[in-house]
Amino acid sequence: MTLPNTIPITPDLVADHGLKPEEYQRILELIGRKPSFTELGIFSAMWNEHCSYKSSKKWLRTLPTTGPRVIQGPGENAGVVDIGDGDVVVFKMESHNHPSYIEPYQGAATGVGGILRDVFTMGARPVAAMNALRFGSPDHPKTRHLVAGVVAGVGGYGNSFGVPTVGGEVEFHARYDGNILVNAFAAGIARADAIFLSKAEGVGLPVVYLGAKTGRDGVGGATMASAEFDESIEEKRPTVQVGDPFTEKCLLEACLELMATGAVIAIQDMGAAGLTCSAVEMGARGDLGIELDLDKVPVRETHMSAYEMMLSESQERMLMVLRPEKEAEAEAIFKKWGLDFAIVGKTTDDLRFRVLHEGGEVADLPIKELGDEAPEYDRPWNAPAAPAPLDPSSLPGCDLAEALLALLGSPNHSSRRWVWEQYDTLIQGNSLQRPGGDAGVIRVDGHPAKALAFSVDVTPRYCQADPFEGGKQAVAECWRNLTATGAEPLAATDNLNFGNPERPEIMGQFVQAIKGIGEACRALDFPIVSGNVSLYNETNGEGILPTPAIGGVGLIDDWHRTARIGFANEGDAILLVGATQDGDAPAQWGTHLGQSALLYEIFGREDGPPPPVDLAHEKKTGDFVRGLIRSGTANTVHDCSGGGLALALAEMAMASHDGKGDIGASIDTPPGKPLAAFFSEDQGRYIVTVAMKDAEKVLAAASSAGVSAVRIGTTGGKELKLGQTRPLSIGQLRDAHESWFPHYMGQKGLADQAAE
């Protein structure tokens, strides 16, 4: 059924398009008449939350976005950061939350496809991908289905396209029961003098459609992504896009080949809102008008209306402003790759956005007001109340060894091998570390020793309890994970996932998290160069946990001197660097149990404030640890965060191997209470192993640098022994760690395989 442009515009139709009455009144004032049906669709696409950032712009402007290495900050398809030798890294993270809940395979797959296009639209070849996935309670009837579909979608698209998935997160919590999160990250490498932007330049130049044909899939997807879910969720399935990674691979190669010819003036991915958003953004950024003729758009379905064509989110498409003299050469490249190439419009000098269809004009709108002057709100917000302190005496006693095994086998801290083994982590041949460590690491092609590290982090329970400290901690942990490999953290991208911003308590979470993120980024010289805001993540009034995911990129000058998390040698000294120090008193290994994994996974509680983040301490400690790695002094390094010292040590033992077998560790009896020492989540801590002969020298250097460090044990044997607790074999640790996910997904764990 076609959708005629003459459909009457009623208040109900306006509301169905996600526009408030006052926003519709603003449209009437701007254009001096009632909009046509197609024009209403165009406004709904450009003025929705997903495309316009109308509730978040005010606060996003407060984030630090510049630095000595930043070449392109927010505002383009992706951020661009200098990595030396004429090369840049191009990266961004985006959400595909609502589509992935409705249709998990295609929602996740097209999320991956969209973020890859954001990167190669800039002229970069994608070299790494990550994802941050959050699902509801494992007991929820939909969760297993969603996990299976999302993981298959991420792998199905990324593997076929040919980009390694080098890291990510998977987390479960009941607050995501009705609204999962699928955040996709991609990074690419380009030459600094060959970056392509979306700003159109020149009048009367051809606007060219590139890639796959347009269909009806995804019509209204951006508007759907800017609304809450309710009981009508299944009716939204047609708004989910369908992806084809093999077409996208051809599109990548064709675009990079075309860019090398000098034919491209401006180029824009057709992502959210499809033709509408790409055309308007290109014109508005260049202070130009755009005229489109939809009769020239390649389509794969008959009788498509102008409304459907303008709002379709069919995948694997680009829009470009072309140098006219290069038209034949450009068309030949796209025909060679089996892709559509069609001149569908031109740039104009009148700042109008005109759309022609079947010989008539179906839209004539002011382009700047559509692109740059969408409504902007200063939403009212309430500062969240401070959580009550945790009373440690309220915690029941527990066996520390049993607690560690339970934590290792819990939904949120068990191995993610079941997930990442479905992804190609080694394609392109540059991966230096597989998922499971602190950060993914890849070599930079063409350089003998240069590498890049990638991490994505956030602890939503921290953000729920205290959004300001939670925002700080997300940045600090990402920075710390990059540092733990030996990388210099360069810059970050964010994916800010929150509930309904029209509720002051939710807007308060957003504001406080942004303030925390900004403070941490400034203190750590870690600017935000790209990102995405995803709001209205709630169902029937129940919002998700505030989840401001931070993705970071770090530079390694010499990958021969990077650190891994697995114990490397028998008889090394184990140091805790960044331990809590109070004057001349003995360093406390850990003190803060509020909002900890132990509290949540073992005792079923979410009490107390999150651990505070001392940013000066983070910077000083991280710089010291990075120096140990780059000097070759550190044999092993692991960030100590969720699950505390006990979980980090267990992960190091399970990842160990010196060619002869597993390496365990014997840990001294800690000062203070063992439960807090081993399971607290005090921030700014690293576990570092060094040769025994170097231990005193490193401790002295730490003291001179004003960094707290203490020796806590020695590597060796085949067991992990924490103080006075009973020892656990590495086999026991692995059985607990590796079994939960396969069992949950109906497969066999390590213990089952061994029994057979």
Short mmCIF file of N, CA and C in Angstrom, two decimals, residues 597-743:
data_model
loop_
_atom_site.label_atom_id
_atom_site.label_comp_id
_atom_site.label_asym_id
_atom_site.label_seq_id
_atom_site.Cartn_x
_atom_site.Cartn_y
_atom_site.Cartn_z
N ALA A 597 30.66 -6.29 43.34
CA ALA A 597 30.19 -7.55 42.75
C ALA A 597 29.89 -8.57 43.84
N LEU A 598 30.71 -8.61 44.89
CA LEU A 598 30.45 -9.52 45.99
C LEU A 598 29.07 -9.27 46.58
N LEU A 599 28.78 -8.01 46.83
CA LEU A 599 27.51 -7.63 47.43
C LEU A 599 26.34 -8.05 46.54
N TYR A 600 26.47 -7.81 45.23
CA TYR A 600 25.38 -8.06 44.29
C TYR A 600 25.22 -9.55 43.98
N GLU A 601 26.33 -10.20 43.63
CA GLU A 601 26.25 -11.58 43.15
C GLU A 601 26.12 -12.60 44.28
N ILE A 602 26.76 -12.34 45.41
CA ILE A 602 26.77 -13.33 46.49
C ILE A 602 25.66 -13.07 47.51
N PHE A 603 25.46 -11.79 47.86
CA PHE A 603 24.46 -11.47 48.89
C PHE A 603 23.17 -10.91 48.32
N GLY A 604 23.11 -10.71 47.00
CA GLY A 604 21.88 -10.22 46.38
C GLY A 604 21.49 -8.82 46.79
N ARG A 605 22.49 -7.97 47.05
CA ARG A 605 22.22 -6.61 47.53
C ARG A 605 22.89 -5.58 46.63
N GLU A 606 22.30 -4.40 46.58
CA GLU A 606 22.87 -3.26 45.85
C GLU A 606 22.89 -2.08 46.81
N ASP A 607 23.74 -2.15 47.80
CA ASP A 607 23.75 -1.18 48.90
C ASP A 607 24.97 -0.26 48.81
N GLY A 608 24.79 0.89 49.44
CA GLY A 608 25.92 1.78 49.66
C GLY A 608 26.30 2.59 48.45
N PRO A 609 27.25 3.51 48.63
CA PRO A 609 27.76 4.30 47.51
C PRO A 609 28.77 3.49 46.71
N PRO A 610 29.01 3.86 45.45
CA PRO A 610 30.08 3.21 44.70
C PRO A 610 31.43 3.69 45.21
N PRO A 611 32.51 3.02 44.86
CA PRO A 611 33.83 3.47 45.31
C PRO A 611 34.16 4.83 44.71
N PRO A 612 34.68 5.75 45.50
CA PRO A 612 35.05 7.06 44.96
C PRO A 612 36.28 6.95 44.06
N VAL A 613 36.38 7.87 43.12
CA VAL A 613 37.49 7.88 42.17
C VAL A 613 38.34 9.12 42.42
N ASP A 614 39.57 8.89 42.84
CA ASP A 614 40.54 9.97 43.04
C ASP A 614 41.32 10.10 41.74
N LEU A 615 40.99 11.11 40.95
CA LEU A 615 41.55 11.21 39.60
C LEU A 615 43.03 11.54 39.59
N ALA A 616 43.50 12.31 40.55
CA ALA A 616 44.94 12.58 40.64
C ALA A 616 45.69 11.29 40.93
N HIS A 617 45.11 10.47 41.82
CA HIS A 617 45.70 9.17 42.13
C HIS A 617 45.70 8.27 40.89
N GLU A 618 44.57 8.27 40.15
CA GLU A 618 44.49 7.46 38.92
C GLU A 618 45.61 7.82 37.96
N LYS A 619 45.78 9.12 37.73
CA LYS A 619 46.77 9.57 36.74
C LYS A 619 48.19 9.20 37.18
N LYS A 620 48.50 9.47 38.42
CA LYS A 620 49.85 9.22 38.92
C LYS A 620 50.15 7.72 38.92
N THR A 621 49.21 6.93 39.39
CA THR A 621 49.42 5.49 39.45
C THR A 621 49.51 4.88 38.06
N GLY A 622 48.60 5.27 37.18
CA GLY A 622 48.61 4.73 35.82
C GLY A 622 49.88 5.07 35.07
N ASP A 623 50.35 6.30 35.21
CA ASP A 623 51.58 6.69 34.53
C ASP A 623 52.76 5.87 35.04
N PHE A 624 52.77 5.59 36.35
CA PHE A 624 53.85 4.78 36.92
C PHE A 624 53.81 3.35 36.37
N VAL A 625 52.63 2.77 36.34
CA VAL A 625 52.50 1.39 35.84
C VAL A 625 52.87 1.32 34.36
N ARG A 626 52.44 2.29 33.59
CA ARG A 626 52.79 2.30 32.17
C ARG A 626 54.31 2.36 31.99
N GLY A 627 54.98 3.10 32.85
CA GLY A 627 56.43 3.17 32.79
C GLY A 627 57.08 1.82 33.07
N LEU A 628 56.50 1.07 34.03
CA LEU A 628 57.03 -0.27 34.32
C LEU A 628 56.89 -1.19 33.11
N ILE A 629 55.78 -1.08 32.42
CA ILE A 629 55.56 -1.93 31.25
C ILE A 629 56.53 -1.55 30.13
N ARG A 630 56.64 -0.27 29.86
CA ARG A 630 57.45 0.17 28.73
C ARG A 630 58.95 -0.01 28.97
N SER A 631 59.33 -0.06 30.24
CA SER A 631 60.75 -0.32 30.54
C SER A 631 61.08 -1.80 30.51
N GLY A 632 60.06 -2.65 30.40
CA GLY A 632 60.27 -4.09 30.42
C GLY A 632 60.36 -4.67 31.81
N THR A 633 60.11 -3.86 32.84
CA THR A 633 60.21 -4.34 34.22
C THR A 633 59.02 -5.19 34.61
N ALA A 634 57.83 -4.81 34.19
CA ALA A 634 56.62 -5.55 34.55
C ALA A 634 56.48 -6.78 33.66
N ASN A 635 56.27 -7.92 34.28
CA ASN A 635 56.04 -9.15 33.52
C ASN A 635 54.57 -9.37 33.22
N THR A 636 53.72 -8.95 34.13
CA THR A 636 52.27 -9.12 34.00
C THR A 636 51.59 -7.94 34.67
N VAL A 637 50.49 -7.45 34.08
CA VAL A 637 49.72 -6.36 34.68
C VAL A 637 48.24 -6.65 34.48
N HIS A 638 47.45 -6.38 35.51
CA HIS A 638 46.00 -6.52 35.41
C HIS A 638 45.34 -5.42 36.23
N ASP A 639 44.40 -4.75 35.61
CA ASP A 639 43.56 -3.78 36.31
C ASP A 639 42.75 -4.51 37.38
N CYS A 640 42.62 -3.90 38.53
CA CYS A 640 41.86 -4.48 39.63
C CYS A 640 40.60 -3.65 39.83
N SER A 641 39.44 -4.22 39.49
CA SER A 641 38.20 -3.42 39.59
C SER A 641 37.05 -4.31 40.02
N GLY A 642 36.10 -4.63 39.14
CA GLY A 642 34.95 -5.43 39.51
C GLY A 642 35.35 -6.79 40.05
N GLY A 643 34.85 -7.15 41.23
CA GLY A 643 35.22 -8.41 41.86
C GLY A 643 36.45 -8.31 42.74
N GLY A 644 37.13 -7.15 42.68
CA GLY A 644 38.25 -6.89 43.57
C GLY A 644 39.49 -7.71 43.29
N LEU A 645 40.34 -7.73 44.30
CA LEU A 645 41.64 -8.39 44.21
C LEU A 645 41.49 -9.89 43.97
N ALA A 646 40.53 -10.52 44.62
CA ALA A 646 40.36 -11.97 44.49
C ALA A 646 40.05 -12.36 43.05
N LEU A 647 39.09 -11.68 42.43
CA LEU A 647 38.71 -12.02 41.06
C LEU A 647 39.86 -11.73 40.10
N ALA A 648 40.55 -10.60 40.29
CA ALA A 648 41.66 -10.26 39.40
C ALA A 648 42.77 -11.30 39.48
N LEU A 649 43.12 -11.74 40.69
CA LEU A 649 44.16 -12.76 40.85
C LEU A 649 43.74 -14.08 40.21
N ALA A 650 42.46 -14.44 40.37
CA ALA A 650 41.98 -15.67 39.75
C ALA A 650 42.07 -15.58 38.23
N GLU A 651 41.72 -14.44 37.66
CA GLU A 651 41.80 -14.26 36.21
C GLU A 651 43.25 -14.36 35.74
N MET A 652 44.18 -13.84 36.52
CA MET A 652 45.59 -13.91 36.15
C MET A 652 46.10 -15.35 36.19
N ALA A 653 45.66 -16.10 37.19
CA ALA A 653 46.07 -17.51 37.28
C ALA A 653 45.47 -18.33 36.14
N MET A 654 44.20 -18.09 35.83
CA MET A 654 43.56 -18.86 34.76
C MET A 654 44.16 -18.54 33.39
N ALA A 655 44.65 -17.31 33.22
CA ALA A 655 45.24 -16.92 31.93
C ALA A 655 46.72 -17.25 31.84
N SER A 656 47.27 -17.80 32.91
CA SER A 656 48.72 -18.02 32.96
C SER A 656 49.14 -19.22 32.12
N HIS A 657 50.37 -19.18 31.68
CA HIS A 657 51.00 -20.34 31.04
C HIS A 657 52.41 -19.94 30.65
N ASP A 658 53.37 -20.71 31.12
CA ASP A 658 54.76 -20.39 30.82
C ASP A 658 55.38 -21.40 29.87
N GLY A 659 54.53 -22.17 29.18
CA GLY A 659 55.03 -23.21 28.30
C GLY A 659 55.11 -24.56 28.98
N LYS A 660 55.06 -24.57 30.30
CA LYS A 660 55.16 -25.83 31.05
C LYS A 660 53.84 -26.16 31.75
N GLY A 661 52.95 -25.20 31.85
CA GLY A 661 51.70 -25.46 32.55
C GLY A 661 51.20 -24.22 33.26
N ASP A 662 50.12 -24.39 34.01
CA ASP A 662 49.52 -23.27 34.74
C ASP A 662 50.45 -22.75 35.84
N ILE A 663 50.23 -21.49 36.18
CA ILE A 663 50.99 -20.87 37.27
C ILE A 663 50.00 -20.31 38.28
N GLY A 664 50.10 -20.76 39.49
CA GLY A 664 49.26 -20.26 40.56
C GLY A 664 49.94 -19.15 41.34
N ALA A 665 49.45 -18.90 42.53
CA ALA A 665 50.02 -17.85 43.37
C ALA A 665 49.67 -18.09 44.82
N SER A 666 50.57 -17.66 45.68
CA SER A 666 50.33 -17.69 47.12
C SER A 666 50.30 -16.25 47.60
N ILE A 667 49.17 -15.84 48.16
CA ILE A 667 48.97 -14.45 48.57
C ILE A 667 49.06 -14.36 50.09
N ASP A 668 49.76 -13.35 50.57
CA ASP A 668 49.96 -13.17 52.00
C ASP A 668 48.64 -12.90 52.72
N THR A 669 48.68 -13.01 54.02
CA THR A 669 47.53 -12.61 54.84
C THR A 669 47.44 -11.09 54.83
N PRO A 670 46.31 -10.53 54.43
CA PRO A 670 46.23 -9.07 54.29
C PRO A 670 46.09 -8.37 55.62
N PRO A 671 46.48 -7.09 55.66
CA PRO A 671 46.12 -6.28 56.82
C PRO A 671 44.62 -5.99 56.76
N GLY A 672 44.01 -5.76 57.87
CA GLY A 672 42.59 -5.48 57.87
C GLY A 672 41.76 -6.73 57.68
N LYS A 673 40.48 -6.54 57.35
CA LYS A 673 39.56 -7.67 57.24
C LYS A 673 39.70 -8.34 55.88
N PRO A 674 39.85 -9.67 55.84
CA PRO A 674 40.09 -10.37 54.57
C PRO A 674 38.99 -10.16 53.54
N LEU A 675 37.72 -10.12 53.98
CA LEU A 675 36.63 -9.95 53.03
C LEU A 675 36.80 -8.66 52.24
N ALA A 676 37.08 -7.56 52.95
CA ALA A 676 37.27 -6.28 52.28
C ALA A 676 38.56 -6.28 51.47
N ALA A 677 39.62 -6.86 52.03
CA ALA A 677 40.91 -6.86 51.33
C ALA A 677 40.80 -7.55 49.98
N PHE A 678 40.06 -8.66 49.92
CA PHE A 678 40.05 -9.45 48.69
C PHE A 678 38.90 -9.12 47.75
N PHE A 679 37.79 -8.53 48.24
CA PHE A 679 36.63 -8.33 47.38
C PHE A 679 36.19 -6.87 47.25
N SER A 680 36.85 -5.96 47.91
CA SER A 680 36.49 -4.55 47.76
C SER A 680 36.86 -4.07 46.37
N GLU A 681 36.28 -2.95 45.96
CA GLU A 681 36.50 -2.45 44.60
C GLU A 681 37.06 -1.03 44.62
N ASP A 682 37.98 -0.77 45.55
CA ASP A 682 38.69 0.50 45.56
C ASP A 682 39.28 0.74 44.18
N GLN A 683 39.23 1.99 43.73
CA GLN A 683 39.65 2.30 42.37
C GLN A 683 41.15 2.62 42.29
N GLY A 684 41.65 2.68 41.05
CA GLY A 684 43.03 3.08 40.81
C GLY A 684 44.07 2.05 41.19
N ARG A 685 43.73 0.75 41.15
CA ARG A 685 44.66 -0.30 41.57
C ARG A 685 45.04 -1.20 40.39
N TYR A 686 46.27 -1.65 40.41
CA TYR A 686 46.78 -2.60 39.42
C TYR A 686 47.52 -3.72 40.16
N ILE A 687 47.41 -4.94 39.65
CA ILE A 687 48.27 -6.03 40.12
C ILE A 687 49.40 -6.17 39.11
N VAL A 688 50.62 -6.10 39.59
CA VAL A 688 51.81 -6.14 38.73
C VAL A 688 52.74 -7.23 39.23
N THR A 689 53.23 -8.07 38.32
CA THR A 689 54.27 -9.02 38.72
C THR A 689 55.60 -8.58 38.12
N VAL A 690 56.66 -8.73 38.93
CA VAL A 690 58.02 -8.39 38.51
C VAL A 690 58.95 -9.50 38.98
N ALA A 691 60.10 -9.59 38.36
CA ALA A 691 61.10 -10.55 38.84
C ALA A 691 61.43 -10.25 40.30
N MET A 692 61.66 -11.30 41.07
CA MET A 692 61.92 -11.11 42.50
C MET A 692 63.08 -10.15 42.73
N LYS A 693 64.09 -10.20 41.88
CA LYS A 693 65.26 -9.34 42.05
C LYS A 693 64.93 -7.86 41.84
N ASP A 694 63.80 -7.58 41.16
CA ASP A 694 63.44 -6.19 40.87
C ASP A 694 62.43 -5.63 41.86
N ALA A 695 61.89 -6.46 42.74
CA ALA A 695 60.76 -6.05 43.57
C ALA A 695 61.09 -4.85 44.44
N GLU A 696 62.19 -4.90 45.19
CA GLU A 696 62.51 -3.80 46.09
C GLU A 696 62.80 -2.52 45.32
N LYS A 697 63.44 -2.65 44.17
CA LYS A 697 63.73 -1.48 43.35
C LYS A 697 62.43 -0.82 42.87
N VAL A 698 61.45 -1.64 42.47
CA VAL A 698 60.17 -1.10 42.01
C VAL A 698 59.42 -0.45 43.17
N LEU A 699 59.42 -1.08 44.34
CA LEU A 699 58.74 -0.49 45.50
C LEU A 699 59.37 0.85 45.87
N ALA A 700 60.69 0.93 45.79
CA ALA A 700 61.37 2.19 46.10
C ALA A 700 61.03 3.26 45.07
N ALA A 701 60.97 2.87 43.78
CA ALA A 701 60.62 3.82 42.73
C ALA A 701 59.19 4.32 42.91
N ALA A 702 58.29 3.43 43.32
CA ALA A 702 56.91 3.84 43.56
C ALA A 702 56.85 4.85 44.69
N SER A 703 57.58 4.58 45.76
CA SER A 703 57.59 5.51 46.89
C SER A 703 58.10 6.88 46.46
N SER A 704 59.16 6.90 45.65
CA SER A 704 59.73 8.17 45.17
C SER A 704 58.73 8.92 44.29
N ALA A 705 57.90 8.17 43.55
CA ALA A 705 56.92 8.80 42.67
C ALA A 705 55.63 9.17 43.40
N GLY A 706 55.56 8.89 44.69
CA GLY A 706 54.35 9.19 45.45
C GLY A 706 53.22 8.23 45.16
N VAL A 707 53.57 7.02 44.73
CA VAL A 707 52.58 6.00 44.39
C VAL A 707 52.64 4.90 45.45
N SER A 708 51.49 4.54 45.99
CA SER A 708 51.44 3.47 46.98
C SER A 708 51.62 2.12 46.29
N ALA A 709 52.51 1.28 46.82
CA ALA A 709 52.71 -0.06 46.29
C ALA A 709 53.14 -0.97 47.42
N VAL A 710 52.67 -2.21 47.38
CA VAL A 710 53.00 -3.17 48.43
C VAL A 710 53.10 -4.56 47.81
N ARG A 711 54.05 -5.34 48.30
CA ARG A 711 54.15 -6.72 47.83
C ARG A 711 53.12 -7.56 48.56
N ILE A 712 52.34 -8.35 47.81
CA ILE A 712 51.26 -9.12 48.43
C ILE A 712 51.42 -10.62 48.26
N GLY A 713 52.40 -11.10 47.49
CA GLY A 713 52.54 -12.53 47.33
C GLY A 713 53.55 -12.90 46.27
N THR A 714 53.53 -14.20 45.89
CA THR A 714 54.50 -14.75 44.95
C THR A 714 53.78 -15.70 44.00
N THR A 715 54.17 -15.69 42.73
CA THR A 715 53.61 -16.64 41.78
C THR A 715 54.28 -18.00 41.95
N GLY A 716 53.53 -19.06 41.58
CA GLY A 716 54.10 -20.39 41.65
C GLY A 716 53.09 -21.44 42.03
N GLY A 717 53.38 -22.68 41.71
CA GLY A 717 52.48 -23.78 42.02
C GLY A 717 51.32 -23.85 41.06
N LYS A 718 50.36 -24.70 41.39
CA LYS A 718 49.19 -24.91 40.54
C LYS A 718 47.89 -24.52 41.24
N GLU A 719 48.03 -23.74 42.32
CA GLU A 719 46.85 -23.34 43.10
C GLU A 719 46.90 -21.85 43.36
N LEU A 720 45.72 -21.30 43.66
CA LEU A 720 45.62 -19.93 44.14
C LEU A 720 45.24 -19.98 45.61
N LYS A 721 46.10 -19.42 46.46
CA LYS A 721 45.83 -19.41 47.90
C LYS A 721 45.77 -17.97 48.36
N LEU A 722 44.61 -17.56 48.85
CA LEU A 722 44.38 -16.20 49.32
C LEU A 722 44.50 -16.17 50.84
N GLY A 723 45.64 -15.73 51.34
CA GLY A 723 45.82 -15.63 52.79
C GLY A 723 45.59 -16.95 53.48
N GLN A 724 44.72 -16.94 54.49
CA GLN A 724 44.46 -18.14 55.28
C GLN A 724 43.34 -19.00 54.72
N THR A 725 42.77 -18.64 53.54
CA THR A 725 41.70 -19.45 52.98
C THR A 725 42.26 -20.73 52.38
N ARG A 726 41.39 -21.71 52.19
CA ARG A 726 41.86 -22.96 51.59
C ARG A 726 42.26 -22.71 50.14
N PRO A 727 43.30 -23.37 49.66
CA PRO A 727 43.75 -23.16 48.29
C PRO A 727 42.75 -23.73 47.29
N LEU A 728 42.71 -23.10 46.10
CA LEU A 728 41.87 -23.56 45.01
C LEU A 728 42.76 -23.88 43.82
N SER A 729 42.55 -25.05 43.24
CA SER A 729 43.35 -25.38 42.06
C SER A 729 42.89 -24.53 40.88
N ILE A 730 43.79 -24.32 39.95
CA ILE A 730 43.43 -23.53 38.77
C ILE A 730 42.35 -24.26 37.98
N GLY A 731 42.35 -25.58 38.01
CA GLY A 731 41.28 -26.35 37.38
C GLY A 731 39.92 -26.03 37.98
N GLN A 732 39.87 -25.92 39.32
CA GLN A 732 38.61 -25.55 39.98
C GLN A 732 38.15 -24.16 39.54
N LEU A 733 39.10 -23.24 39.47
CA LEU A 733 38.77 -21.88 39.04
C LEU A 733 38.20 -21.89 37.62
N ARG A 734 38.87 -22.63 36.74
CA ARG A 734 38.43 -22.66 35.34
C ARG A 734 37.06 -23.32 35.21
N ASP A 735 36.84 -24.42 35.92
CA ASP A 735 35.54 -25.09 35.84
C ASP A 735 34.42 -24.13 36.22
N ALA A 736 34.62 -23.38 37.30
CA ALA A 736 33.60 -22.42 37.74
C ALA A 736 33.43 -21.31 36.71
N HIS A 737 34.55 -20.83 36.19
CA HIS A 737 34.54 -19.66 35.31
C HIS A 737 33.97 -19.97 33.94
N GLU A 738 34.27 -21.13 33.41
CA GLU A 738 33.93 -21.43 32.02
C GLU A 738 32.57 -22.11 31.86
N SER A 739 31.91 -22.49 32.93
CA SER A 739 30.73 -23.33 32.80
C SER A 739 29.42 -22.57 32.70
N TRP A 740 29.31 -21.39 33.33
CA TRP A 740 27.99 -20.78 33.43
C TRP A 740 27.38 -20.47 32.07
N PHE A 741 28.11 -19.80 31.20
CA PHE A 741 27.53 -19.37 29.93
C PHE A 741 27.12 -20.54 29.05
N PRO A 742 27.99 -21.55 28.85
CA PRO A 742 27.54 -22.69 28.04
C PRO A 742 26.32 -23.39 28.64
N HIS A 743 26.31 -23.57 29.96
CA HIS A 743 25.14 -24.19 30.60
C HIS A 743 23.89 -23.35 30.35
#
